[in-house]
XYZ file of C-alpha atoms in Angstrom:
587
model
C 3.672 5.793 -26.982
C 0.428 3.881 -26.810
C -1.224 2.157 -23.903
C -2.781 -1.270 -23.961
C -6.464 -1.362 -24.768
C -8.642 -3.324 -22.383
C -8.862 -6.072 -24.998
C -5.065 -6.271 -25.213
C -4.927 -6.312 -21.427
C -7.244 -9.311 -21.269
C -5.219 -11.025 -23.994
C -1.960 -10.534 -22.140
C -3.499 -11.689 -18.881
C -4.749 -14.759 -20.699
C -1.234 -15.410 -21.967
C 0.112 -15.496 -18.435
C -3.023 -16.773 -16.750
C -4.866 -19.115 -19.126
C -3.500 -22.198 -17.460
C -4.229 -21.188 -13.871
C -7.652 -19.868 -14.798
C -8.819 -23.099 -16.366
C -6.601 -25.652 -14.671
C -7.449 -27.523 -11.523
C -6.958 -24.927 -8.829
C -5.094 -27.416 -6.669
C -2.425 -27.977 -9.338
C 0.928 -26.819 -8.053
C 4.180 -26.169 -9.852
C 6.918 -28.655 -9.231
C 9.856 -26.929 -10.927
C 10.987 -23.484 -11.962
C 10.726 -24.247 -15.684
C 6.960 -24.318 -15.346
C 6.964 -20.604 -14.513
C 7.134 -20.114 -18.289
C 3.691 -21.704 -18.641
C 2.175 -19.051 -16.389
C 4.306 -15.919 -16.458
C 5.926 -15.788 -19.876
C 5.267 -12.457 -21.562
C 5.660 -11.856 -25.262
C 9.065 -10.400 -26.036
C 8.838 -6.638 -26.412
C 11.196 -3.685 -26.239
C 14.709 -3.303 -24.877
C 14.168 -2.165 -21.243
C 12.168 -3.886 -18.515
C 11.088 -2.285 -15.235
C 9.743 -4.585 -12.521
C 7.861 -2.758 -9.786
C 6.482 -3.855 -6.434
C 5.154 -1.719 -3.602
C 3.512 -1.697 -0.169
C 4.433 -5.260 0.743
C 4.226 -4.260 4.424
C 6.736 -6.885 5.465
C 4.596 -9.861 4.431
C 7.348 -12.400 3.839
C 5.030 -15.406 3.670
C 1.927 -15.896 1.472
C -1.246 -14.307 2.795
C -4.943 -13.877 2.102
C -5.926 -10.378 1.051
C -9.423 -9.148 0.309
C -9.626 -6.231 -2.124
C -11.897 -3.338 -1.060
C -15.640 -3.198 -1.555
C -15.500 0.583 -1.051
C -12.965 2.783 -2.855
C -14.899 5.923 -3.667
C -13.861 8.457 -6.254
C -15.420 11.885 -6.702
C -15.054 14.967 -8.856
C -12.453 14.332 -11.614
C -11.769 10.812 -10.290
C -15.388 9.638 -10.328
C -15.727 6.291 -12.115
C -12.033 6.053 -12.948
C -9.519 3.453 -11.766
C -8.800 2.755 -8.977
C -12.238 3.962 -7.870
C -14.089 1.043 -9.433
C -14.742 -2.075 -7.367
C -16.409 -5.479 -7.500
C -18.525 -6.479 -10.482
C -18.145 -3.012 -11.983
C -14.384 -3.465 -12.175
C -14.812 -6.863 -13.812
C -17.106 -5.277 -16.406
C -14.775 -2.313 -16.914
C -11.857 -4.565 -17.823
C -13.907 -7.359 -19.376
C -12.597 -10.090 -17.093
C -15.812 -11.396 -15.534
C -15.782 -15.189 -15.351
C -12.002 -15.397 -15.136
C -11.893 -16.781 -11.609
C -8.266 -16.029 -10.858
C -8.518 -12.466 -12.073
C -11.759 -11.987 -10.137
C -9.865 -13.153 -7.077
C -6.840 -10.973 -7.786
C -8.561 -7.678 -8.548
C -11.856 -7.708 -6.625
C -13.611 -8.977 -3.510
C -16.234 -10.770 -5.647
C -16.795 -14.290 -4.245
C -13.713 -13.765 -2.116
C -14.261 -16.662 0.289
C -15.089 -19.066 -2.554
C -12.032 -18.100 -4.598
C -9.744 -18.062 -1.567
C -10.801 -21.576 -0.681
C -10.118 -22.936 -4.172
C -7.086 -20.854 -5.157
C -5.366 -20.243 -1.843
C -2.976 -17.551 -0.714
C -1.198 -14.838 -2.681
C 2.233 -13.242 -2.518
C 5.164 -14.473 -0.487
C 8.753 -13.344 -0.976
C 9.937 -16.844 -1.904
C 7.354 -16.862 -4.697
C 8.207 -13.281 -5.681
C 11.872 -14.223 -5.897
C 11.076 -17.028 -8.341
C 8.880 -14.815 -10.520
C 11.301 -11.875 -10.467
C 14.307 -14.030 -11.331
C 12.430 -15.597 -14.221
C 11.203 -12.271 -15.618
C 14.622 -10.666 -15.192
C 16.657 -13.541 -16.586
C 14.245 -14.252 -19.432
C 14.396 -10.636 -20.634
C 18.031 -9.963 -19.783
C 19.317 -8.935 -16.356
C 21.443 -6.186 -17.904
C 18.279 -4.572 -19.307
C 16.067 -4.968 -16.206
C 15.524 -2.929 -13.044
C 13.584 -3.945 -9.925
C 11.895 -1.003 -8.191
C 10.439 -1.037 -4.659
C 7.828 1.667 -4.011
C 8.111 1.694 -0.222
C 6.176 0.527 2.845
C 8.341 -2.579 2.889
C 9.971 -2.429 6.335
C 6.765 -2.320 8.410
C 3.642 -4.425 8.915
C 4.726 -7.649 10.603
C 5.972 -8.762 13.984
C 9.394 -9.715 12.631
C 9.823 -6.337 10.933
C 8.981 -4.582 14.205
C 11.228 -6.819 16.295
C 14.189 -6.380 13.893
C 13.467 -2.691 13.198
C 13.034 -3.438 9.501
C 16.313 -5.285 9.091
C 14.568 -8.528 8.108
C 13.051 -6.722 5.125
C 16.337 -5.115 4.143
C 17.754 -8.626 3.918
C 14.764 -9.782 1.889
C 15.062 -6.814 -0.496
C 18.747 -7.536 -1.004
C 17.975 -11.157 -1.830
C 15.228 -10.115 -4.276
C 17.755 -7.901 -6.027
C 15.949 -4.572 -5.580
C 17.800 -1.839 -7.489
C 15.969 1.330 -6.408
C 13.651 2.047 -3.453
C 11.667 4.855 -1.797
C 9.930 5.109 1.563
C 7.044 6.023 3.841
C 6.515 3.686 6.812
C 10.265 3.165 6.634
C 10.425 6.575 8.332
C 8.483 5.375 11.384
C 11.681 3.965 12.804
C 14.160 6.311 14.435
C 16.318 8.346 12.072
C 19.474 6.491 13.050
C 17.709 3.168 12.371
C 16.536 4.379 8.975
C 20.050 5.480 8.021
C 21.545 2.186 9.241
C 19.039 0.226 7.164
C 19.707 2.381 4.098
C 23.422 1.708 4.535
C 22.780 -2.056 4.590
C 20.456 -1.864 1.589
C 22.012 -2.800 -1.739
C 19.439 -0.693 -3.582
C 19.692 3.064 -3.984
C 17.263 4.757 -1.589
C 15.935 7.905 -3.271
C 13.871 10.928 -2.179
C 13.780 14.248 -4.002
C 11.253 15.583 -1.490
C 12.925 14.879 1.866
C 15.179 17.605 3.236
C 17.236 18.170 6.369
C 16.144 21.203 8.368
C 18.564 24.134 8.177
C 18.943 24.243 11.947
C 19.801 20.545 11.986
C 22.371 21.021 9.213
C 23.989 23.761 11.246
C 24.167 21.359 14.182
C 25.939 18.774 12.030
C 23.038 16.512 10.993
C 23.831 14.043 8.229
C 22.654 14.911 4.697
C 23.179 13.416 1.281
C 23.883 16.897 -0.102
C 24.531 19.721 2.370
C 24.255 22.355 -0.361
C 20.744 21.356 -1.477
C 19.699 19.972 1.898
C 18.555 16.641 0.449
C 18.499 13.979 3.135
C 18.799 11.246 0.503
C 19.933 10.979 -3.080
C 17.168 12.545 -5.209
C 17.641 10.561 -8.419
C 19.795 8.048 -10.227
C 20.530 7.203 -13.848
C 20.798 3.562 -14.838
C 22.298 2.188 -18.033
C 20.113 -0.646 -19.269
C 21.542 -2.164 -22.411
C 22.050 0.804 -24.717
C 19.444 2.961 -22.942
C 19.876 5.425 -20.095
C 16.919 5.634 -17.703
C 16.598 8.252 -14.966
C 14.727 7.274 -11.785
C 13.524 10.033 -9.432
C 12.469 9.120 -5.887
C 9.318 10.550 -4.276
C 8.719 9.638 -0.621
C 5.271 9.931 0.952
C 4.936 13.721 1.126
C 2.924 13.872 4.363
C 4.971 11.480 6.469
C 5.389 13.906 9.378
C 1.657 14.706 9.371
C 0.345 11.148 9.109
C 3.140 9.668 11.249
C 5.191 10.917 14.210
C 7.718 13.680 13.587
C 9.393 12.719 16.872
C 11.179 9.735 15.301
C 12.744 11.829 12.519
C 12.918 15.356 13.987
C 15.509 16.704 11.529
C 13.694 15.832 8.283
C 10.970 17.666 6.378
C 8.659 16.304 3.688
C 6.256 17.668 1.086
C 4.849 17.233 -2.407
C 7.579 19.517 -3.728
C 6.145 19.598 -7.245
C 8.088 22.752 -8.136
C 11.310 21.130 -6.975
C 10.301 18.052 -8.968
C 9.936 20.111 -12.139
C 13.295 21.809 -11.572
C 14.928 18.422 -11.065
C 13.344 16.993 -14.233
C 14.625 19.956 -16.231
C 18.068 19.574 -14.689
C 18.187 15.847 -15.475
C 17.140 16.469 -19.074
C 19.802 19.129 -19.495
C 22.683 17.438 -17.695
C 22.013 13.704 -18.026
C 20.095 13.559 -21.311
C 18.337 10.277 -20.448
C 16.181 8.301 -22.853
C 13.378 8.005 -20.255
C 12.434 9.606 -16.937
C 10.626 7.483 -14.349
C 9.313 8.664 -10.987
C 9.251 5.977 -8.306
C 6.571 7.402 -6.050
C 4.769 6.856 -2.782
C 2.300 9.712 -3.288
C -0.853 7.645 -3.759
C -2.681 7.115 -7.047
C -4.778 10.288 -7.230
C -1.863 12.429 -6.058
C 0.359 10.834 -8.693
C -2.236 11.715 -11.323
C -2.201 15.357 -10.263
C 1.603 15.400 -10.232
C 1.491 14.008 -13.757
C -0.769 16.930 -14.704
C 1.325 19.722 -13.186
C 4.824 18.372 -13.908
C 6.020 17.796 -17.454
C 8.734 15.536 -18.786
C 7.900 12.415 -16.771
C 7.313 9.307 -18.853
C 5.948 7.016 -16.137
C 5.084 7.333 -12.457
C 5.405 3.966 -10.731
C 3.286 4.592 -7.659
C 2.316 3.219 -4.275
C 0.754 4.150 -0.923
C -2.938 3.657 -1.748
C -2.573 -0.121 -2.297
C -4.403 -0.005 -5.633
C -4.011 -2.967 -7.966
C -4.615 -1.073 -11.224
C -4.237 -3.361 -14.248
C -3.306 -0.636 -16.710
C -0.967 2.306 -17.126
C -3.353 5.252 -16.868
C -2.567 8.147 -19.253
C -2.574 11.684 -17.833
C -2.295 14.672 -20.146
C -0.178 17.718 -19.314
C 1.127 20.778 -21.136
C 3.858 18.906 -22.987
C 2.339 15.470 -23.567
C 1.274 12.425 -21.599
C 2.557 10.799 -18.417
C 1.413 7.281 -17.510
C 0.564 6.426 -13.907
C 0.848 2.873 -12.551
C 0.335 1.174 -9.197
C 1.139 -2.331 -7.980
C -1.274 -3.172 -5.163
C 0.059 -4.350 -1.827
C 1.258 -7.216 0.356
C 3.377 -8.791 -2.382
C 0.204 -9.701 -4.250
C 1.206 -8.058 -7.539
C 4.238 -7.296 -9.657
C 4.209 -4.614 -12.344
C 6.056 -5.386 -15.556
C 6.734 -2.362 -17.766
C 8.525 -3.153 -21.034
C 9.840 -0.130 -22.928
C 10.852 0.129 -26.565
C 13.458 2.894 -26.461
C 14.749 4.177 -29.763
C 16.594 7.337 -30.790
C 16.647 8.786 -27.296
C 12.979 8.323 -26.368
C 10.272 5.781 -25.630
C 8.660 4.716 -28.887
C 6.152 2.280 -27.351
C 5.524 0.187 -24.264
C 3.708 -2.843 -22.890
C 2.411 -2.913 -19.334
C 1.201 -5.915 -17.331
C 0.170 -6.181 -13.695
C 0.962 -9.750 -12.679
C -0.906 -11.327 -9.753
C 1.388 -13.489 -7.623
C -0.591 -16.694 -7.043
C 1.232 -18.624 -4.358
C -0.225 -21.971 -5.372
C 1.323 -21.956 -8.842
C 4.741 -20.384 -8.277
C 7.408 -22.544 -6.654
C 9.278 -21.106 -3.715
C 12.849 -20.025 -4.233
C 14.775 -22.311 -1.888
C 17.315 -19.749 -0.717
C 14.652 -17.122 0.000
C 12.488 -19.700 1.764
C 15.447 -20.617 3.976
C 16.088 -16.950 4.768
C 12.444 -16.381 5.746
C 12.498 -19.429 7.992
C 15.656 -18.125 9.677
C 14.069 -14.702 10.207
C 10.952 -16.157 11.794
C 12.572 -18.958 13.800
C 13.484 -16.921 16.925
C 9.857 -15.783 17.195
C 8.022 -18.774 15.740
C 6.474 -19.967 19.001
C 4.992 -16.533 19.628
C 3.919 -16.005 15.999
C 2.032 -19.291 15.730
C 0.306 -18.982 19.092
C -3.475 -19.283 18.563
C -5.607 -16.606 20.224
C -9.161 -17.175 18.982
C -11.195 -18.527 16.076
C -13.596 -16.895 13.654
C -16.662 -17.687 11.550
C -16.290 -14.304 9.846
C -13.840 -13.142 7.197
C -11.557 -10.618 8.839
C -10.281 -7.841 6.578
C -9.335 -4.182 6.741
C -8.941 -2.547 3.321
C -11.689 -0.102 2.312
C -12.643 3.544 2.820
C -14.630 2.698 5.981
C -14.680 0.102 8.762
C -13.563 -3.438 8.013
C -14.174 -6.462 10.197
C -10.624 -6.454 11.597
C -11.073 -2.775 12.462
C -14.334 -3.587 14.216
C -12.595 -6.117 16.433
C -9.957 -3.528 17.343
C -12.648 -0.939 18.089
C -14.711 -3.401 20.123
C -11.597 -4.457 22.045
C -10.696 -0.866 22.894
C -14.188 -0.159 24.243
C -14.449 -3.416 26.163
C -10.995 -3.489 27.759
C -10.801 0.253 28.390
C -14.404 0.635 29.523
C -15.012 3.361 26.946
C -18.184 4.766 25.373
C -16.535 5.271 21.986
C -13.427 4.005 20.244
C -11.342 5.381 17.397
C -8.855 3.418 15.301
C -6.748 4.799 12.439
C -7.792 4.080 8.855
C -4.648 2.165 7.992
C -4.635 0.417 4.629
C -2.135 -2.249 5.658
C -3.275 -5.548 7.116
C -4.028 -9.010 5.740
C -7.177 -11.145 5.876
C -8.223 -14.165 7.934
C -10.636 -16.722 6.502
C -13.708 -18.219 8.215
C -12.797 -21.322 10.183
C -9.206 -20.218 10.518
C -7.531 -19.812 13.890
C -6.413 -16.262 14.628
C -2.740 -16.350 15.530
C -0.571 -13.703 17.123
C 1.078 -13.391 13.696
C -2.317 -12.476 12.200
C -2.971 -9.920 14.918
C 0.392 -8.274 14.316
C -0.349 -7.796 10.602
C -2.983 -5.320 11.839
C -1.068 -3.676 14.668
C 2.725 -4.036 14.315
C 4.108 -0.525 14.371
C 6.442 1.682 16.396
C 3.735 3.782 18.088
C 1.081 1.224 19.137
C 0.321 2.665 22.576
C -3.324 2.942 23.611
C -5.185 5.645 25.489
C -8.511 6.290 27.203
C -9.506 9.889 27.821
C -12.506 12.180 28.022
C -13.264 13.976 24.759
C -16.182 16.287 24.033
C -18.773 15.554 21.382
C -17.603 18.657 19.561
C -14.024 17.342 19.449
C -15.171 13.912 18.241
C -17.011 15.502 15.317
C -13.949 17.630 14.552
C -11.792 14.499 14.412
C -14.191 12.834 11.966
C -14.353 15.982 9.835
C -10.567 16.315 9.723
C -9.971 12.734 8.626
C -12.806 12.910 6.088
C -11.153 15.943 4.506
C -7.842 14.110 4.291
C -9.614 11.350 2.397
C -12.149 13.190 0.242
C -10.640 16.636 -0.397
C -11.280 17.582 -4.016
C -7.585 18.453 -4.437
C -5.457 15.275 -4.233
C -2.513 17.331 -2.970
C -4.476 17.756 0.280
C -5.257 14.059 0.729
C -2.829 13.533 3.556
C -3.672 10.238 5.229
C -5.120 6.767 4.853
C -8.763 5.700 4.836
C -11.498 7.029 7.163
C -10.929 6.702 10.903
C -12.620 3.556 12.185
C -15.177 3.990 14.933
C -16.810 1.925 17.636
C -19.827 2.883 19.706
C -21.184 5.503 17.301
C -22.989 5.730 13.995
C -22.975 8.774 11.723
C -23.786 10.084 8.280
C -21.132 11.299 5.871
C -21.445 13.279 2.646
C -18.002 12.935 1.013
C -18.702 15.696 -1.520
C -19.637 18.327 1.079
C -17.296 21.072 2.207
C -14.780 20.768 5.017
C -16.630 20.843 8.341
C -19.961 19.887 6.767
C -19.425 16.251 5.808
C -20.350 14.610 9.130
C -23.836 14.687 10.635
C -26.279 12.791 12.870
C -23.693 11.179 15.170
C -25.426 8.777 17.547
C -24.368 6.397 20.287
C -25.088 2.865 19.095
C -25.831 1.547 22.599
C -28.894 3.766 23.115
C -29.463 5.733 19.893
C -28.925 9.061 21.652
C -27.391 11.878 19.634
C -23.858 12.919 20.442
C -23.957 16.207 22.358
C -21.341 18.803 21.478
C -20.759 19.980 25.047
C -20.842 16.579 26.742
C -17.697 14.597 27.597
C -17.378 10.969 26.484
C -14.796 8.377 27.410
C -12.950 7.586 24.186
C -10.367 4.820 23.692
C -7.905 4.658 20.845
C -4.309 4.057 19.844
C -1.512 5.208 17.528
C -1.199 8.846 18.588
C 0.955 10.903 16.228
C 1.623 14.077 18.207
C 2.858 12.491 21.436
C 3.281 9.021 22.883
C 0.265 7.690 24.788
C 0.741 5.926 28.110
C -1.330 2.776 27.559
C -0.313 -0.749 26.650
C 0.393 -1.676 22.994
C -2.846 -2.229 21.131
C -2.028 -5.854 20.339
C -2.174 -6.572 24.074
C -5.585 -4.896 24.272
C -6.957 -6.875 21.345
C -5.470 -10.161 22.547
C -7.090 -9.690 25.953
C -10.448 -9.136 24.253
C -10.086 -12.075 21.861
C -9.081 -14.449 24.645
C -12.178 -13.431 26.546
C -14.627 -13.942 23.680
C -12.688 -16.929 22.232
C -14.706 -17.084 19.002
C -15.954 -14.450 16.557
C -19.387 -14.945 15.048
C -22.184 -12.667 13.875
C -19.825 -9.698 13.896
C -21.598 -6.420 13.204
C -19.405 -3.939 11.357
C -20.297 -0.327 12.126
C -20.255 1.554 8.828
C -21.569 5.076 8.337
C -24.556 6.044 6.254
C -22.883 7.411 3.109
C -24.797 10.181 1.347
C -24.654 10.796 -2.393
C -23.041 7.570 -3.595
C -25.922 5.928 -5.429
C -24.572 4.576 -8.707
C -20.975 5.318 -7.749
C -18.855 2.428 -9.125
C -16.523 2.734 -6.151
C -18.940 1.031 -3.765
C -20.738 -2.302 -3.788
């Protein structure tokens, strides 16, 4: 196999994007046939895998700002996805291509957003997927969903993910895995899986032995698998095995209380045993892992497990425009990711001959909402889903002069509003907000609706708290989250981005040892240093270990926004980051 060179990548992107790059940005498609002008790929191979991930229930087109901070260290220093902004444009040679600048970076985000418009949307995805599937041959094409699909919007929360199950069925998803799917109750997860037309896979989710003895449901009582671990699909004359890998740290990063009978983990040894079993018993022409590990974790899995051809990954929301090769003892495994929020669609075309992959072509397609016509049936379904809640969703709360965004290793402007709201409404000295990667963007001059607010807060454990916490405990919290993010071993990177903070400033050295990364914590209101033995009133939300007793965080934030009415001159509290000079993962 050979991967596309950067030059080939640019050529292929030009093939699908030359018209939108150089055309009037306000030009809109008027019929489905015009999709060929924008998304036709050169015919190649005899198997096509379409892959989307981390849509976070964004049924309608959205704005999404790519991160300005996505730091990589140690073996991942200076490697995708840890390259941002102008450095990414230089790395892939796409500077000056306005649509690709907009798709892959935050460079001139407001300018590009104004001229190009929104991205994603399931009605647009449906059109693109149908074209790419039908043009290549439906009998030779699979659509893979990498998880985090049932959570992230008000309608997904209100319907317990059922709206997204319906959307996935209408897209024609063939195989899916999960992470935030498991933040509903176990019985809700199982009911949704039953309604899902796709096969829901997880080789690394098991039912506890005690639960099995008490009669808990399992896909395989002998192995203890909660869900089917793999499937084999016949695509034309080829047989392709797909192994499912759920987010391995679900019950650490999210509440165990919703799914008390299930256990999770990397399970790389079990993965290797399963690969060997599939090779021996199924004799497939290709083995694909549909993963929600996160990009760096997928790379390590590709190093320690042999026999995988491609890992189609998710979780870290990285729009990586190439299949990254990873060497292992027996050859090379390629690792891919497909961004988030319905903004991208991976297209992996395989040339399978004589029982193996001879060559491949990979393209990460941006989904530009202004140039893809909406599928009428999907549009109608989305309208029906939203109609019972439309008055609430479209209710305007405040306005903003500032771009509101979340994605990045440290505080975003949306996070700052949440932190400020927690301190103001709760009367707290300090606030803490989880480093979630999900959440869309709001443009300057745009009204902030309840729908927008829920893209940042819609989840099954939104309760707030206000409690006294010592300075020593606050530092310990920061240290713990920093280790989850910056641990040298990707198998110990167990969460999202860095916890967001309000009311304090601090220094962080990401390359330092556990317990030594955080220093010089100060209160922003008076510049005084945080004292280890002093108690501070801290407000936050989204507690994993036990349910908090406060109101849902969206009520807290709405109260704050209604009081201030308009956001301007927002100061985002970001830490002083030590040792990142020249790092291409920060602007």
